[in-house]
XYZ file of C-alpha atoms in Angstrom:
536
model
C -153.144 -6.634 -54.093
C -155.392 -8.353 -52.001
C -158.969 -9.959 -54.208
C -161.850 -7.156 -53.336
C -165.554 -7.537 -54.862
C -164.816 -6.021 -57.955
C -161.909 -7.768 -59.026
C -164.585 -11.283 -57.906
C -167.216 -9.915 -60.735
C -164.681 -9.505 -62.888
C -163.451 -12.463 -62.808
C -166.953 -14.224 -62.884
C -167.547 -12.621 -66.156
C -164.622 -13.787 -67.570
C -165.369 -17.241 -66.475
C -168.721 -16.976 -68.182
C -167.656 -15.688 -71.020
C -165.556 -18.902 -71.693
C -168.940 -21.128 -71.124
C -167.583 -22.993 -67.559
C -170.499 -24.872 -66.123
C -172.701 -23.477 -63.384
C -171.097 -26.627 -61.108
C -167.218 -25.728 -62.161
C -167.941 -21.772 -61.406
C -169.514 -22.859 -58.001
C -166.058 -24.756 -57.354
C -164.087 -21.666 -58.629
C -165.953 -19.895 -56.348
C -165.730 -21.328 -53.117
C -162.004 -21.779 -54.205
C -161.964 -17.965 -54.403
C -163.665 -17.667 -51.498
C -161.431 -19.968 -49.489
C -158.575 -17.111 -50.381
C -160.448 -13.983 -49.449
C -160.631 -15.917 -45.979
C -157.308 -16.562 -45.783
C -156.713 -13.071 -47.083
C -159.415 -11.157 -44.082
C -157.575 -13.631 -41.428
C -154.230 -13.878 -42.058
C -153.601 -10.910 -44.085
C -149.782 -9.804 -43.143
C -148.512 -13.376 -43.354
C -150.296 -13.559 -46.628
C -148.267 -10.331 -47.988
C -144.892 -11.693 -46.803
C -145.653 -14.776 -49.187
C -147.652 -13.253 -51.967
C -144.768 -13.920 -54.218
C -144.617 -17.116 -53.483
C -148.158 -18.248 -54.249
C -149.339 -15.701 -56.929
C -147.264 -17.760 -59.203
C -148.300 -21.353 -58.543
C -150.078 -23.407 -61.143
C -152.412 -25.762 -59.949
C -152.476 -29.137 -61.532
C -155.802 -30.411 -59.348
C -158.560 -28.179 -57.694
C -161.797 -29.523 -56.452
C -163.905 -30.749 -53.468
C -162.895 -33.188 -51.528
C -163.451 -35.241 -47.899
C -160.103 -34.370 -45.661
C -160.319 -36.312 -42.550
C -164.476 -36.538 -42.875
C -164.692 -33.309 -43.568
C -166.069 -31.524 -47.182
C -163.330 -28.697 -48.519
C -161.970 -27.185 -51.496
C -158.340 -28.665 -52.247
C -155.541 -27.507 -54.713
C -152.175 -28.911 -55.553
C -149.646 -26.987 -57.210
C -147.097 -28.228 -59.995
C -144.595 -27.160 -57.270
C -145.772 -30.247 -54.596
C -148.056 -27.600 -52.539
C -151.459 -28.881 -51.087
C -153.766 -26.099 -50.016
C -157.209 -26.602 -47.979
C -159.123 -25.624 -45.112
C -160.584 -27.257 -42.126
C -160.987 -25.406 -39.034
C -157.646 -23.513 -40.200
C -156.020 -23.081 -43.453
C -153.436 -26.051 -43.974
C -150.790 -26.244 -46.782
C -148.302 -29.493 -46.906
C -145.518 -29.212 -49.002
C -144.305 -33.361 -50.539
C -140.735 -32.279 -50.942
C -140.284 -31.072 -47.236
C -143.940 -32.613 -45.452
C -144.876 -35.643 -47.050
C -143.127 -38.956 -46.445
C -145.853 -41.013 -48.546
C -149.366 -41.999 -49.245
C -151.604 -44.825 -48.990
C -154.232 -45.668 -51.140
C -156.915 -47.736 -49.557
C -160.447 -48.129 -51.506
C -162.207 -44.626 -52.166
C -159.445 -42.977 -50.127
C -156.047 -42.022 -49.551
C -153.823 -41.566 -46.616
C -150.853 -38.949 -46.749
C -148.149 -39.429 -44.367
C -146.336 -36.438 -43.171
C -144.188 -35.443 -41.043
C -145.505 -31.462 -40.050
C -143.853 -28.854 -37.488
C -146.229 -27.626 -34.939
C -148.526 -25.306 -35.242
C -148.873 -25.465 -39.054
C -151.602 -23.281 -40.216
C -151.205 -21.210 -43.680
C -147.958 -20.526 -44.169
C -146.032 -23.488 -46.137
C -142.993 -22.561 -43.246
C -144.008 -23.339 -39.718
C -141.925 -22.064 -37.009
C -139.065 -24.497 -36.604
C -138.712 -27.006 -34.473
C -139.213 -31.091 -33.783
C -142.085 -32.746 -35.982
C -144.856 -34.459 -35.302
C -146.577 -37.624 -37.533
C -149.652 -36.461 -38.858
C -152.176 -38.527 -41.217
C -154.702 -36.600 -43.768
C -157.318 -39.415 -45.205
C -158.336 -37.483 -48.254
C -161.652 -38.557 -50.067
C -161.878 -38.262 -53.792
C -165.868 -37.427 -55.142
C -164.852 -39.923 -58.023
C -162.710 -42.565 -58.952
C -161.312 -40.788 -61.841
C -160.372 -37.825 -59.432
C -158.987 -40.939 -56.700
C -156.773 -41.916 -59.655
C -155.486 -38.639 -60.901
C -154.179 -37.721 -57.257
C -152.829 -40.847 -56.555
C -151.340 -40.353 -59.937
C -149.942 -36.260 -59.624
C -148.692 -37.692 -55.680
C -146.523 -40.578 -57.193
C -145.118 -38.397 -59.947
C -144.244 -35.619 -57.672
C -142.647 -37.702 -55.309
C -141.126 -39.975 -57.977
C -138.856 -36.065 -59.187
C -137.564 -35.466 -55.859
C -134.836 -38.754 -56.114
C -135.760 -40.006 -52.674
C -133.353 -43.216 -51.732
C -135.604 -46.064 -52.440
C -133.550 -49.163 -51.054
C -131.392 -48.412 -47.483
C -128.538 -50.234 -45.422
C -128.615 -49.568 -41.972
C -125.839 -50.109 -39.625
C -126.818 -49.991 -36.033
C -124.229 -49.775 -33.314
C -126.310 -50.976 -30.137
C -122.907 -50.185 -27.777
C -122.368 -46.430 -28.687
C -123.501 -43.664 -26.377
C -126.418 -44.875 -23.739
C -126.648 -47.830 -25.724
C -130.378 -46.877 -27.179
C -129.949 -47.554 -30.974
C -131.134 -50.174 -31.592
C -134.172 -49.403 -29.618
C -133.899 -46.011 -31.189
C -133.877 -47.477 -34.565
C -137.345 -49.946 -33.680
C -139.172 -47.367 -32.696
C -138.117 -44.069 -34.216
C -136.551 -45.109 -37.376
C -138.251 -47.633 -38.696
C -142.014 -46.405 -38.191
C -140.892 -43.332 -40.211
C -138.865 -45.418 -43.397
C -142.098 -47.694 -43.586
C -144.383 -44.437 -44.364
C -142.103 -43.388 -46.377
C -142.429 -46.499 -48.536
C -138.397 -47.345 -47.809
C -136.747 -50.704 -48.016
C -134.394 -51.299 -45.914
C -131.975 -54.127 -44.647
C -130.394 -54.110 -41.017
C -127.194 -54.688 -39.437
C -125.917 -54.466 -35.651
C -121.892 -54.135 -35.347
C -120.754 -56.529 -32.943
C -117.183 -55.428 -32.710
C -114.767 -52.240 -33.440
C -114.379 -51.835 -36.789
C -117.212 -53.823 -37.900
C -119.071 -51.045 -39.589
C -115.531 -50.800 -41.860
C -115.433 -54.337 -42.193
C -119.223 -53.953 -43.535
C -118.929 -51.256 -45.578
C -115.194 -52.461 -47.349
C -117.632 -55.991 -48.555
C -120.797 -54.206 -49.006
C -122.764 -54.807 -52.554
C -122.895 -50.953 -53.066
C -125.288 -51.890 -56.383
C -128.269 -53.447 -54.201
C -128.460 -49.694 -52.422
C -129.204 -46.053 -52.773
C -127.057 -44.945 -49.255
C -125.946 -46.424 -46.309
C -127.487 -45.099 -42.580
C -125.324 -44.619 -39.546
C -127.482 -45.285 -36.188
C -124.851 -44.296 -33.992
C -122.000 -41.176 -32.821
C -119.734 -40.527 -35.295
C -117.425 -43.267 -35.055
C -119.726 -45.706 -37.261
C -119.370 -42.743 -39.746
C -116.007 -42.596 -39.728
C -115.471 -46.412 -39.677
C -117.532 -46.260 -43.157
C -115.817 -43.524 -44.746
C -112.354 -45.859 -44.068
C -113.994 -49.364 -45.270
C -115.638 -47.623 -48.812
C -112.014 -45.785 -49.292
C -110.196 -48.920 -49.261
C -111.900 -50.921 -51.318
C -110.862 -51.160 -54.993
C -113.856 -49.662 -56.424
C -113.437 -46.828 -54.242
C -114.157 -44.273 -56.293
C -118.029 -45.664 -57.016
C -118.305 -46.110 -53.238
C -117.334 -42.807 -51.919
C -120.014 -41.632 -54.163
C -122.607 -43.228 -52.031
C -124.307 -40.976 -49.979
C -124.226 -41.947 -45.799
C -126.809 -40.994 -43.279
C -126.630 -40.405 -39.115
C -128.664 -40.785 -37.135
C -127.522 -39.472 -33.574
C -127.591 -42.618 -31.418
C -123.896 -41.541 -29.708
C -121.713 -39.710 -27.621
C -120.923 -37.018 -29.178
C -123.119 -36.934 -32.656
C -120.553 -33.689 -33.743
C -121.521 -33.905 -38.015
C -125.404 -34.339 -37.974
C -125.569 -31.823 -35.356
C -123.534 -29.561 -38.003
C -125.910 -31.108 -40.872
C -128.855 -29.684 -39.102
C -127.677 -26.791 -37.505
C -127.099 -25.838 -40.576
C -130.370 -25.315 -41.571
C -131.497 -24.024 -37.993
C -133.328 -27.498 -37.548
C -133.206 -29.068 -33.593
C -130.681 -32.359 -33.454
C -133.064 -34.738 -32.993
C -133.947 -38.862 -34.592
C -136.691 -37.464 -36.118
C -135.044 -34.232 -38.054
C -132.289 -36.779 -38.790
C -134.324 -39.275 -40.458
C -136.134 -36.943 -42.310
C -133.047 -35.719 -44.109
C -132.098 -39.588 -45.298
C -136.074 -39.603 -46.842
C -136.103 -35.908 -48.323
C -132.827 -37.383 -50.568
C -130.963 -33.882 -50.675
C -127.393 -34.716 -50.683
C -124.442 -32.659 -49.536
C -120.649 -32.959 -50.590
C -117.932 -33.403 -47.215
C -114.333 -32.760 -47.257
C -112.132 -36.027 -46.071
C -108.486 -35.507 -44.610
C -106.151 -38.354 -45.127
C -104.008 -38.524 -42.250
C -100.349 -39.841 -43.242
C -97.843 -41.518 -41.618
C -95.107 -43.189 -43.853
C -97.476 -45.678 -45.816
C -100.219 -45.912 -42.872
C -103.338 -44.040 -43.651
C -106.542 -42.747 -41.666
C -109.403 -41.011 -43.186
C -110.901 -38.384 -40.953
C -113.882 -36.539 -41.600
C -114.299 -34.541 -38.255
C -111.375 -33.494 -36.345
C -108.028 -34.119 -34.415
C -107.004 -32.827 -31.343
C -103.366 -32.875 -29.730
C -102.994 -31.055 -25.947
C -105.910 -30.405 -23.731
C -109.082 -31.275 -25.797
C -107.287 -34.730 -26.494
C -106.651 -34.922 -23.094
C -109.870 -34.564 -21.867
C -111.459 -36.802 -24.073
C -109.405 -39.711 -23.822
C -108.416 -40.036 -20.176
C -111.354 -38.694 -18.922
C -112.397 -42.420 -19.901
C -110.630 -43.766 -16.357
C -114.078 -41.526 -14.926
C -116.463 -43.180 -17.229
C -118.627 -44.181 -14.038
C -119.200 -40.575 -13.753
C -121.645 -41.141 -16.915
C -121.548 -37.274 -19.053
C -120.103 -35.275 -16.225
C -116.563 -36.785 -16.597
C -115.884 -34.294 -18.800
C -116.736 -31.294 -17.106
C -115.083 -32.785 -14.445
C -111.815 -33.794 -15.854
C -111.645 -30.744 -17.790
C -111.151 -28.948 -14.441
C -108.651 -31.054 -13.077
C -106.613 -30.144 -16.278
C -106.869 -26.348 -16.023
C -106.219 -26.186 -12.724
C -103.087 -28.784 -13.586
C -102.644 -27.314 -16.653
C -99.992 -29.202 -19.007
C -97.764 -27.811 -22.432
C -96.041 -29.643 -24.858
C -93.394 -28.727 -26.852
C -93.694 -29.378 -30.897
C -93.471 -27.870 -34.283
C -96.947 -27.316 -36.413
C -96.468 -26.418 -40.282
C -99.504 -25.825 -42.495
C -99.914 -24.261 -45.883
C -103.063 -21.410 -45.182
C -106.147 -20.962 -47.068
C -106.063 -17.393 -48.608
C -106.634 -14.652 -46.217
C -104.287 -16.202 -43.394
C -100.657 -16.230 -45.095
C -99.756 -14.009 -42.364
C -99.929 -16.359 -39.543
C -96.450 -17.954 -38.256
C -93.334 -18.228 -39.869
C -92.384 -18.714 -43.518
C -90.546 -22.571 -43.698
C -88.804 -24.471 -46.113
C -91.277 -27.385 -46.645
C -89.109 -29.972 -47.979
C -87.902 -30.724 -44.620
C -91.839 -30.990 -43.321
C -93.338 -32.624 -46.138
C -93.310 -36.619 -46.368
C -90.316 -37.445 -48.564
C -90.591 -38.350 -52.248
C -89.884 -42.190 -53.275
C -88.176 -42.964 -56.506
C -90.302 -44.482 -59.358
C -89.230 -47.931 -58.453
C -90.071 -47.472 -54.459
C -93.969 -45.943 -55.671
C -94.098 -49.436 -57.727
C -93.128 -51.688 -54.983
C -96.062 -49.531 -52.922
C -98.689 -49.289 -55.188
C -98.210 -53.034 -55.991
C -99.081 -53.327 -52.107
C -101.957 -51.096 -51.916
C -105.328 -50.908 -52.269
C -108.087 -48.617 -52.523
C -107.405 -44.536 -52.142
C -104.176 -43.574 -51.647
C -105.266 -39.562 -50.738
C -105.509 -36.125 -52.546
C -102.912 -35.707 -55.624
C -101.670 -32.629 -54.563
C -97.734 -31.060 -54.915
C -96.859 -30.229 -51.746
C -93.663 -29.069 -52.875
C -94.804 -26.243 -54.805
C -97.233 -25.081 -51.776
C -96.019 -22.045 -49.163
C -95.531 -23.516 -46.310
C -95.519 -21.740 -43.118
C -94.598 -22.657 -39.050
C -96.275 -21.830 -35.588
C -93.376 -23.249 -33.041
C -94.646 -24.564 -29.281
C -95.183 -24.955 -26.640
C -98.707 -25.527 -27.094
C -101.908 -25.652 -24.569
C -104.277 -27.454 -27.589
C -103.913 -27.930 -30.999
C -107.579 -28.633 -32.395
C -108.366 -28.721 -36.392
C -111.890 -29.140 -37.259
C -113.338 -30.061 -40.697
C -117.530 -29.419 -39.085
C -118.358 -26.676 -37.079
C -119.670 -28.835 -34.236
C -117.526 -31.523 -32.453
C -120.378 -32.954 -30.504
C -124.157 -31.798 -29.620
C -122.943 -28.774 -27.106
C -119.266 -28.049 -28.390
C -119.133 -25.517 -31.582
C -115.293 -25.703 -31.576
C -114.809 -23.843 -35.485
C -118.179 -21.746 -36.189
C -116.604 -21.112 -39.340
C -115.775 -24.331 -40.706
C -117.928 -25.776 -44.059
C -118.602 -29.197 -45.147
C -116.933 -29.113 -48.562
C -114.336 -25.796 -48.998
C -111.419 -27.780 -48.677
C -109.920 -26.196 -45.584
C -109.608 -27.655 -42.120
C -110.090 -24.858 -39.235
C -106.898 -24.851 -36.881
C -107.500 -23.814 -33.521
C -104.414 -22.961 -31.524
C -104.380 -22.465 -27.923
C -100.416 -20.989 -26.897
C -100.264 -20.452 -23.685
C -103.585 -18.722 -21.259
C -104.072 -18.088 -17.887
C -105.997 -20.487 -16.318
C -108.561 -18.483 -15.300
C -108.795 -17.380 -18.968
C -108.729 -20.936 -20.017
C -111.376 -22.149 -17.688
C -113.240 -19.083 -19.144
C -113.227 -19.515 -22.827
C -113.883 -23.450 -21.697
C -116.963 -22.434 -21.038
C -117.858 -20.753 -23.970
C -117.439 -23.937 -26.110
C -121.141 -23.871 -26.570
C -121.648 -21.252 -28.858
C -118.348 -21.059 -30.113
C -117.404 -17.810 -29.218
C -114.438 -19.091 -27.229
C -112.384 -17.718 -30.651
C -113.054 -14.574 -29.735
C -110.350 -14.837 -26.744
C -107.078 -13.312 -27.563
C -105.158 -16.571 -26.423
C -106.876 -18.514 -29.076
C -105.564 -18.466 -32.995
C -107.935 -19.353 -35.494
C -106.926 -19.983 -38.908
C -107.947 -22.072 -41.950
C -105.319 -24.496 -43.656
C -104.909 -26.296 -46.963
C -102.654 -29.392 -45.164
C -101.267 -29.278 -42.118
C -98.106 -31.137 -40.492
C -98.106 -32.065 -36.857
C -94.437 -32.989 -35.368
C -95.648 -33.742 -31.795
C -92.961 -33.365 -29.054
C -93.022 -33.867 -24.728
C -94.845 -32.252 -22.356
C -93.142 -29.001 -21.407
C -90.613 -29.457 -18.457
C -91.492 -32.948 -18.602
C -89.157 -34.414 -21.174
C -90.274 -38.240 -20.196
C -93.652 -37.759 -21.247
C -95.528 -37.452 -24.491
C -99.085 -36.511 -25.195
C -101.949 -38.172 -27.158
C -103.289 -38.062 -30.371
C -106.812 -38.232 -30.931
C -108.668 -37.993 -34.637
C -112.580 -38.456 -34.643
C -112.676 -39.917 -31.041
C -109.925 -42.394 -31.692
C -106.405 -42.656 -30.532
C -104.300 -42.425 -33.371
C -100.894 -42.344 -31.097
C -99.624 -41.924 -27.655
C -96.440 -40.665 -26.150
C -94.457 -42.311 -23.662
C -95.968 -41.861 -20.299
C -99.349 -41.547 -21.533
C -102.752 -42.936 -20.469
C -102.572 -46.315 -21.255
C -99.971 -46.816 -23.372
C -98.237 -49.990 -22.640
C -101.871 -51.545 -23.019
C -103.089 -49.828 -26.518
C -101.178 -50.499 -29.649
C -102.271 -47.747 -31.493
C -102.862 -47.375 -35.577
C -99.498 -44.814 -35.365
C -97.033 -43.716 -33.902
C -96.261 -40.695 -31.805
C -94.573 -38.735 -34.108
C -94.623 -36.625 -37.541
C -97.878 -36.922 -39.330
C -99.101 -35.243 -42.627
C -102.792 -34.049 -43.578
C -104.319 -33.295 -46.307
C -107.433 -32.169 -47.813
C -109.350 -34.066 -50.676
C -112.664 -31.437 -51.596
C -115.794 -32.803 -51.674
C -114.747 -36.190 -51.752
C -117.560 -38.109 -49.731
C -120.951 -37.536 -49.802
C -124.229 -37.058 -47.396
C -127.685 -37.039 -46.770
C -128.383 -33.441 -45.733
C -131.651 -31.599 -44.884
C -131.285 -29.226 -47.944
């Protein structure tokens, strides 16, 4: 029920009766008064949150100077701070407030806001601006108790206190670096972050950094880049020996790339825009996510993926579209064309063990002649004696049911995000940490129907087609074979925007020497294993 003059005597007389000073009633008053206005002007948004705020408990509520300006103030045990200036303003510290200043008589909060913030404690979504409140205490013992309440709320959320940032200034339009300067940094400093900086200067520089990094001196580790610095992180904490402690450390993005496919997932997520400033704001907030990693197996060579692998047309496209790279973002769209309209297959054999709820797709198969073989005890001595770091999920593959989708194939995509890069939702139903990759097979389609559900990439309904097979999988075997009618030539495979192999015939590959080779590999999925900075 909305406060009405007789519930306001009421309450007066019950103030009274507990002997509240004229000055403390006046405050109570105008508090009182400040929610009848909020109540006459904003009276429907009010009910949808009445829930909400009839249960606060405020911890501080008096008069104060906001930005010059005289106003009652409260601030909730739950991190809510209520006033009014021309409009009713709430900032929340866990999801608003990056810090505070205190300077003399005064304060400054430091927040981040959406636009168009008035009562509610939810704006309409959408990128944030940098706002400053200078709040005014009536007293130093008032000054101190806020300053006080502030620290100790924002002390409970477990915000990262200590940051390594790893900036690749080559990746995507090359703007990182001036992306971190400018964007970055301004927003870590209000925050009250330390942080220390480093540019890669080579490929695999970020894994080089991350396998020698003093994990103790940090609270995460920031990626200002695509995903590629991600991935090359993931890699360099797996293999080092105290792997286990480092996977635990939680990694941030910032998009700063070509494709920036997992914190476009991160936020989408949570409906927020991809943008620096969204992005940063999740590394601040603290709120941590767990993320599936596939190890990708061939005899004893190993590559930890985190987003995807392609095999057929999507690897296609991506890696010799590169010979177009003058064309700036449009070589894709363009090569894309000129490999529907010269559309390839290849044959091969894919076997995969399905999540629940897909045992019907393909064939049943004998896995022991899919699965890597077993060594004997001495050959796992000689390995492990060899090895370091993670050597992938303990898992029986033996005693798994194993099933088989035969070629020839169009695309063979498997997805561990929903979104592959800022405009491609290639598995809308894929999660961070189920431990299931989403296979998307493409058999054979028109290619008018191709160049169709192409286009559809977007908003991923391009699953919807009937030439498209969608399916989640517990691990996955890829035996990659030629290109149909084309027994001279192989095909590529591409994990996370890398080449992992090429086939004879291929787009340069008598120049690459690639991490494997074009043949049988294994996958498998370790739950939860790494971890990230998420908006929620």
């Amino acid at each position: 029920m909305l406060p009405n003059n007789e519930h306001m005597a009421s309450s007066k007389q019950k103030l009274l009766s507990h002997s509240f000073s004229p000055s403390r009633f006046q405050l109570l008053t105008e508090t009182c008064s400040v929610v009848i206005t909020i109540c006459t002007v904003c009276k429907t948004s009010l009910r949808q949150r009445m829930d909400e705020h009839e249960g606060e408990t405020l911890t501080i509520f008096e008069r104060v100077k906001v930005n010059g300006t005289l106003t009652p103030i409260t601030f909730s045990v739950h991190g809510r701070i209520r006033w009014a200036d021309k409009r009713q303003r709430c900032l929340t510290v866990e999801k608003d407030v990056l810090g505070f200043v205190a300077d003399g008589s005064t304060f400054t909060i430091k927040a981040m806001v959406e636009k168009d913030n008035g009562i509610s404690c939810v704006g309409n979504r959408g990128n944030r601006v940098r706002k400053d409140f200078v709040i005014e205490p009536l007293s130093q013992e008032s000054h101190q108790l806020w300053c006080r309440k502030l620290q100790e709320c924002i002390d409970s959320l477990d915000r990262p206190k200590r940051l390594f940032i790893i900036v690749n200034p080559f990746g995507g339009k090359k703007f990182a670096s001036w992306i971190f300067q400018y964007e970055v940094k301004p927003l870590l400093e209000a925050a009250n972050v330390q942080y220390t900086v480093q540019e890669t200067k080579y490929q695999l520089h970020a894994k080089e950094i991350a396998q020698t990094l003093d994990i103790s001196k940090y609270d995460g580790i920031v990626c200002i880049s695509g995903d590629g610095v991600l991935v090359e992180v993931v890699n360099g904490l797996l293999q080092r020996d105290d792997w286990d402690a480092a996977i635990k450390m939680p990694i941030g993005i910032i998009p700063a790339g070509t494709g920036n496919g997992m914190i476009k997932s991160l936020l989408d997520f949570v409906d927020d825009p991809c943008s620096v400033s969204n992005a940063t704001l999740s590394v601040i907030r603290g709120h941590k996510c767990s993320l599936d990693v596939i190890t990708i197996l061939q005899g004893e060579t190993k590559f930890f993926s985190v987003l995807m692998l392609a095999w057929g047309l999507i690897a296609d496209i991506d890696i010799e579209s590169e010979k177009y790279r003058w064309m700036g973002s449009a070589r894709l769209d363009f090569y894309a064309l000129v490999r529907i309209i010269h559309k390839r297959r290849y044959n091969g054999r894919l076997s995969f063990v399905p999540a629940p709820g897909y045992e019907t797709y393909g064939e049943p198969s004998n896995q022991n002649d899919r699965c890597t073989k077993k060594m004997s005890k001495s050959q796992e001595d000689s390995v492990k004696s060899r090895q370091h770091g993670y050597q992938g999920p303990e898992i029986s593959l033996d005693s798994l049911e194993w099933r088989t989708i035969d070629g020839p194939f169009v695309s063979v995509w498997l997805h561990n995000v929903p979104w592959g890069s800022e405009d491609t939702m290639a598995a809308p139903d894929a999660k961070f940490s189920d431990g299931y990759l989403d296979l998307i097979i493409i058999k054979n389609c028109p290619r008018a129907s191709l160049l169709a559900l192409m286009s559809k990439l977007s908003d991923g309904s391009y699953v919807k087609s009937p030439y498209v097979l969608y399916l989640k999988v517990k691990a996955f075997i890829l035996e990659p074979g030629q290109r149909f009618k084309c027994p001279t030539k192989g095909g590529i495979i591409d994990s996370d925007g890398e080449v992992l192999a090429r086939g004879e015939g291929t787009y340069n590959c008598e120049q690459k020497k690639d991490l494997m080779a074009y043949d049988r590999i294994q996958m498998t999925v370790d739950q939860g294993l790494a971890t990230l900075f998420s908006p929620r």
